[in-house]
Coordinates of C-alpha atoms in Angstrom, one line a residue:
M11 CA 0.0 0.0 0.0
P12 CA 1.2 3.6 -0.7
K13 CA 2.3 6.3 1.6
I14 CA -0.7 8.5 2.5
R15 CA -0.7 12.1 3.5
I16 CA -3.2 13.2 6.1
M17 CA -4.4 16.8 6.1
D18 CA -6.3 17.7 9.2
T19 CA -9.1 20.2 9.0
T20 CA -10.4 20.3 12.6
L21 CA -9.7 24.0 12.8
R22 CA -11.6 24.8 9.6
D23 CA -14.4 22.2 8.9
G24 CA -14.7 21.8 12.7
M25 CA -15.6 25.5 12.9
H26 CA -19.1 24.6 11.5
A27 CA -19.9 22.4 14.5
M28 CA -18.5 25.0 16.8
A29 CA -20.7 27.8 15.2
H30 CA -17.3 29.3 14.3
Q31 CA -16.5 30.0 18.0
F32 CA -13.1 28.5 18.5
T33 CA -10.8 31.1 20.2
P34 CA -7.3 31.7 18.8
E35 CA -5.9 30.3 22.0
Q36 CA -7.9 27.1 21.6
M37 CA -6.8 26.8 18.0
A38 CA -3.2 27.1 19.0
R39 CA -3.5 24.3 21.6
V40 CA -5.1 21.9 19.1
A41 CA -2.7 22.8 16.4
A42 CA 0.3 22.2 18.6
A43 CA -1.0 18.8 19.5
L44 CA -1.6 18.0 15.8
D45 CA 1.9 19.1 15.0
E46 CA 3.4 17.0 17.7
A47 CA 1.5 14.0 16.3
G48 CA 3.2 14.4 12.9
V49 CA 0.2 15.8 10.9
E50 CA 1.8 17.4 7.8
V51 CA -0.8 20.0 6.9
I52 CA -3.2 21.7 9.3
E53 CA -6.0 23.8 7.9
V54 CA -7.1 26.9 9.8
S55 CA -9.9 29.5 8.8
H56 CA -13.5 30.3 9.2
G57 CA -15.6 27.2 8.3
D58 CA -16.4 28.7 4.9
G59 CA -12.8 29.7 4.3
L60 CA -11.0 33.0 4.3
A61 CA -13.4 36.0 4.6
G62 CA -16.3 33.6 5.6
Y63 CA -16.9 35.8 8.7
S64 CA -20.3 37.2 7.7
F65 CA -24.0 37.4 8.4
Q66 CA -24.5 34.9 5.6
Y67 CA -22.2 32.2 6.9
G68 CA -21.9 33.1 10.6
F69 CA -19.7 35.4 12.6
A70 CA -16.5 33.9 14.2
A71 CA -15.0 34.6 17.5
A72 CA -11.9 36.1 15.9
T73 CA -10.7 37.2 12.4
D74 CA -8.9 34.8 10.1
E75 CA -5.7 36.8 10.6
E76 CA -6.0 36.4 14.4
Y77 CA -6.5 32.7 14.0
L78 CA -3.6 32.2 11.6
R79 CA -1.2 34.3 13.7
A80 CA -2.1 32.4 16.8
V81 CA -1.4 29.0 15.1
A82 CA 1.7 29.7 13.0
P83 CA 4.2 30.1 15.8
V84 CA 3.3 26.8 17.4
L85 CA 4.0 24.7 14.3
K86 CA 7.4 23.1 14.2
R87 CA 6.9 20.6 11.4
A88 CA 3.4 21.0 9.9
K89 CA 2.5 23.4 7.1
L90 CA -0.3 25.9 7.8
A91 CA -3.1 25.8 5.3
A92 CA -6.2 27.9 4.6
L93 CA -9.4 27.3 2.6
V94 CA -10.4 29.8 -0.1
L95 CA -13.8 29.8 -1.9
P96 CA -13.6 32.1 -4.9
G97 CA -16.4 34.6 -4.6
I98 CA -15.9 34.8 -0.8
G99 CA -12.1 34.8 -0.2
T100 CA -10.2 37.3 -2.3
C101 CA -6.6 37.7 -3.5
K102 CA -6.1 40.3 -0.8
D103 CA -7.2 37.7 1.8
M104 CA -4.7 35.3 0.4
Q105 CA -1.9 37.8 0.5
M106 CA -2.7 38.4 4.2
A107 CA -2.7 34.7 4.8
V108 CA 0.8 34.2 3.4
K109 CA 2.1 37.0 5.6
A110 CA 0.5 35.3 8.5
G111 CA 2.3 32.0 7.7
V112 CA 0.1 30.0 5.3
K113 CA 2.0 27.6 3.0
V114 CA -0.9 25.7 1.5
F115 CA -4.0 27.0 -0.1
R116 CA -7.0 24.7 -0.6
I117 CA -9.1 26.3 -3.4
A118 CA -12.7 25.1 -3.3
T119 CA -15.4 25.3 -5.9
H120 CA -18.6 23.5 -6.8
V121 CA -17.7 20.5 -8.8
T122 CA -18.9 22.1 -12.1
E123 CA -17.2 25.5 -11.5
A124 CA -13.5 24.8 -11.5
D125 CA -13.0 27.6 -14.0
I126 CA -13.5 30.2 -11.2
S127 CA -10.4 29.0 -9.4
E128 CA -7.8 30.0 -12.0
E129 CA -7.0 33.4 -10.6
H130 CA -6.7 32.2 -7.0
M131 CA -4.6 29.2 -8.0
G132 CA -2.3 31.4 -10.1
L133 CA -1.7 33.8 -7.2
A134 CA -1.1 31.0 -4.8
K135 CA 1.6 29.6 -7.1
E136 CA 3.1 33.0 -7.5
M137 CA 3.4 33.3 -3.7
G138 CA 5.2 29.9 -3.5
A139 CA 2.3 28.0 -1.8
E140 CA 1.2 24.5 -2.4
V141 CA -2.1 24.5 -4.2
V142 CA -4.9 22.0 -3.5
G143 CA -8.0 21.9 -5.7
F144 CA -11.2 21.1 -3.9
L145 CA -14.2 19.9 -6.0
M146 CA -17.2 20.1 -3.7
M147 CA -20.5 18.2 -4.0
S148 CA -18.8 15.5 -6.2
H149 CA -21.8 13.2 -5.6
T150 CA -23.9 15.4 -7.9
V151 CA -22.2 14.6 -11.2
D152 CA -20.7 11.6 -13.0
K153 CA -17.0 10.6 -13.0
E154 CA -16.4 12.2 -16.5
K155 CA -17.5 15.6 -15.3
I156 CA -15.4 15.4 -12.2
A157 CA -12.4 14.4 -14.3
E158 CA -13.0 17.3 -16.7
Q159 CA -13.1 19.8 -13.9
A160 CA -10.1 18.2 -12.2
R161 CA -8.1 18.6 -15.4
L162 CA -8.9 22.3 -15.4
M163 CA -7.5 22.7 -11.9
E164 CA -4.4 20.7 -12.9
S165 CA -3.9 23.1 -15.8
Y166 CA -4.2 26.1 -13.4
G167 CA -1.3 24.7 -11.3
A168 CA -3.0 22.6 -8.7
D169 CA -0.5 20.2 -7.0
V170 CA -3.4 18.0 -5.8
V171 CA -7.1 17.7 -6.7
Y172 CA -9.7 16.4 -4.3
V173 CA -12.9 14.6 -4.9
V174 CA -15.0 16.1 -2.1
D175 CA -18.1 14.4 -0.6
S176 CA -19.5 17.6 0.9
A177 CA -22.9 16.0 1.6
G178 CA -21.7 12.7 3.0
A179 CA -23.9 11.2 0.3
M180 CA -21.5 8.9 -1.4
T181 CA -21.0 5.1 -0.8
P182 CA -17.8 3.1 -1.2
P183 CA -18.5 1.7 -4.7
E184 CA -19.2 5.3 -5.9
V185 CA -16.1 6.7 -4.3
K186 CA -14.0 3.9 -5.8
E187 CA -15.4 4.5 -9.2
K188 CA -15.1 8.3 -9.2
V189 CA -11.7 8.5 -7.5
G190 CA -10.2 5.8 -9.6
Y191 CA -11.3 7.4 -12.8
V192 CA -10.1 10.9 -11.8
R193 CA -6.8 9.4 -10.8
S194 CA -6.4 7.8 -14.2
C195 CA -7.0 11.1 -15.9
L196 CA -4.5 13.2 -14.0
K197 CA -0.7 13.4 -13.6
I198 CA -0.9 14.9 -10.1
P199 CA -2.1 13.2 -6.9
V200 CA -5.8 12.8 -6.1
G201 CA -7.2 13.5 -2.6
F202 CA -10.5 12.6 -0.9
H203 CA -12.5 14.5 1.7
A204 CA -15.4 12.7 3.5
H205 CA -18.4 13.6 5.6
N206 CA -20.0 11.1 7.9
N207 CA -23.7 11.7 7.4
L208 CA -24.3 8.1 6.5
G209 CA -21.7 6.7 8.8
L210 CA -19.3 6.0 5.8
A211 CA -16.5 8.5 6.2
I212 CA -13.8 6.0 7.1
G213 CA -15.1 3.3 4.7
N214 CA -15.3 5.9 1.9
T215 CA -11.8 7.1 2.6
L216 CA -10.4 3.6 2.6
A217 CA -12.2 3.0 -0.8
A218 CA -10.6 6.2 -2.1
V219 CA -7.2 5.0 -1.1
E220 CA -7.8 1.7 -2.7
A221 CA -8.7 3.5 -5.9
G222 CA -5.5 5.6 -5.9
A223 CA -6.0 8.6 -3.6
T224 CA -2.8 9.4 -1.7
V225 CA -4.0 12.5 0.2
V226 CA -7.0 12.3 2.6
D227 CA -8.6 14.5 5.2
G228 CA -9.7 14.0 8.8
T229 CA -10.8 16.0 11.8
L230 CA -10.1 15.1 15.5
R231 CA -13.1 13.3 17.0
G232 CA -14.8 13.8 13.5
L233 CA -15.6 17.4 14.4
G234 CA -17.1 19.0 11.3
A235 CA -20.2 20.1 9.4
G236 CA -23.2 17.8 9.5
A237 CA -22.3 14.5 11.2
G238 CA -18.7 15.5 10.9
N239 CA -15.7 14.1 9.0
A240 CA -13.5 11.0 9.1
P241 CA -12.0 11.2 12.6
T242 CA -8.3 11.7 12.2
E243 CA -7.3 9.4 15.0
V244 CA -9.5 6.6 13.6
L245 CA -8.4 7.3 10.1
A246 CA -4.7 7.0 11.1
A247 CA -5.4 3.7 12.8
A248 CA -7.5 2.3 9.9
L249 CA -4.9 3.3 7.3
K250 CA -2.1 1.6 9.3
K251 CA -4.3 -1.4 9.8
V252 CA -4.6 -2.0 6.1
G253 CA -0.9 -1.5 5.5
C254 CA -0.6 2.1 4.4
E255 CA 2.5 4.1 5.4
V256 CA 1.3 7.1 7.5
D257 CA 3.7 9.5 9.3
V258 CA 1.1 10.3 12.0
D259 CA 1.9 8.8 15.4
L260 CA -1.1 6.9 16.6
Y261 CA -0.8 7.5 20.3
K262 CA -0.1 11.2 19.8
I263 CA -3.0 11.8 17.4
M264 CA -5.3 10.2 20.0
D265 CA -3.8 12.5 22.6
A266 CA -4.5 15.4 20.3
A267 CA -8.2 14.3 20.1
T268 CA -8.2 14.4 23.9
V269 CA -6.9 18.0 23.9
L270 CA -9.8 19.0 21.6
E271 CA -12.6 17.1 23.4
P272 CA -13.3 19.5 26.3
M273 CA -13.7 22.3 23.7
M274 CA -16.4 20.6 21.8
R275 CA -20.0 21.9 22.3
R276 CA -21.4 18.3 21.9
P277 CA -20.2 14.9 20.8
Q278 CA -20.1 14.6 17.0
V279 CA -23.0 12.2 16.4
I280 CA -25.1 11.0 13.4
D281 CA -28.5 12.4 14.4
N282 CA -31.7 12.3 12.3
A283 CA -31.1 15.5 10.5
S284 CA -27.5 14.5 9.7
I285 CA -28.8 11.3 8.1
M286 CA -31.1 13.3 5.9
L287 CA -28.1 15.4 4.8
G288 CA -26.5 12.3 3.3
Y289 CA -29.7 10.8 2.1
A290 CA -31.0 13.9 0.4
G291 CA -27.5 15.0 -0.8
V292 CA -27.5 18.3 1.0
Y293 CA -24.3 20.4 1.8
S294 CA -23.2 19.4 5.3
S295 CA -22.7 22.9 6.6
F296 CA -26.4 23.5 6.2
L297 CA -27.2 21.5 9.3
L298 CA -27.1 24.3 12.0
H299 CA -28.8 26.8 9.6
T300 CA -31.6 24.2 9.0
Y301 CA -32.1 23.6 12.8
R302 CA -32.5 27.4 13.3
A303 CA -35.0 27.6 10.4
A304 CA -37.0 24.6 11.7
E305 CA -37.3 26.1 15.1
K306 CA -38.3 29.5 13.8
F307 CA -41.1 28.2 11.6
G308 CA -42.2 25.1 13.6
L309 CA -41.0 22.6 11.0
D310 CA -39.3 19.2 11.0
P311 CA -35.7 19.8 9.9
R312 CA -35.8 16.6 8.0
D313 CA -38.5 18.0 5.8
I314 CA -36.5 21.1 5.1
L315 CA -33.5 19.1 4.1
M316 CA -35.5 16.9 1.8
E317 CA -36.8 20.0 0.1
L318 CA -33.4 21.5 -0.2
G319 CA -32.1 18.3 -1.7
S320 CA -34.9 18.2 -4.3
R321 CA -34.1 21.8 -5.3
K322 CA -30.4 21.0 -5.6
I323 CA -29.3 23.8 -3.3
V324 CA -25.5 24.2 -3.1
G325 CA -23.0 25.8 -0.7
G326 CA -23.3 29.6 -0.7
Q327 CA -27.1 29.5 -0.7
E328 CA -27.5 29.4 3.0
D329 CA -29.9 32.4 3.0
Y330 CA -32.2 30.3 0.7
I331 CA -32.8 27.9 3.7
I332 CA -35.0 30.6 5.3
D333 CA -36.9 31.2 2.1
V334 CA -37.6 27.5 1.7
A335 CA -38.7 27.1 5.4
Y336 CA -41.0 30.1 5.1
E337 CA -42.6 28.8 2.0
M338 CA -43.1 25.4 3.6
A339 CA -44.6 26.9 6.7
Q340 CA -47.0 29.0 4.6
N341 CA -48.1 25.9 2.6
K342 CA -48.5 24.0 5.9
Q343 CA -50.9 26.7 7.1
V344 CA -52.9 26.6 3.9
V345 CA -53.3 22.9 4.2
A346 CA -54.3 23.1 7.8
G347 CA -56.8 25.8 7.0

């Protein structure tokens, strides 16, 4: 089995589960533990990437710059990474991030919109950073479309391109088919990012590795949007168990999870609404927004998520959740009347 790079995104994807309320000091403690465990890349930013701090996505406890400057000094071996969604994060944000210590940019687009990443990837390369392409909601299209978009990112200078299961909607056979095909079409490594809404994050990641992925993501204790991600400490154990070479120290990554645990607002569980995220194929970061809308309008969050899935709502349309919930509540009143 090949050597596998693990990138940890506890301090970015995990921000969703924390309502973006990690403090800079908490981030520094978790990052130091991840670094000590041998994690090569540690992602830090608002859950929706640089400049995600907003009414639309949620206000964080600190700015991106404050988070990055808190984490950078504690890293002895790991590279500091930040997520950028073109249309939210700008070139100016990226320049700030490099000054704050970022060495890796993960540029994320919807799986059909890789063309909007060219400018951001070009700037990242100019600034000497490693560039990771992130094709979100990969469950929504076939393998040929993913490969087409991945080739665009490769042409823009990406060093790695990820197949991203943003909704936690994929199953191992689908992951194996799509990752394997994309891998056969690229000259650069392929990565995989899982969500655990159907309880398949570890299984899907192992399927991706079997299909040729050599870079994978995890979060400590699975902390992340929806039902969370592949738990980094479990992922390290599972990869070692199947014979992969992994630089992460198993005991120390478990210790890092123990550092995080008291900071968590609740255990990361697969609750009913999370299951619906995966079943309906809805963006995982919609979970807390949906809970709020359901409470406001007296609806079952599962019904809202099913409706969002039927309308094929994607990341960046969080405000539409309120519109859908309001419409559903009005229809419910009409029926009741």
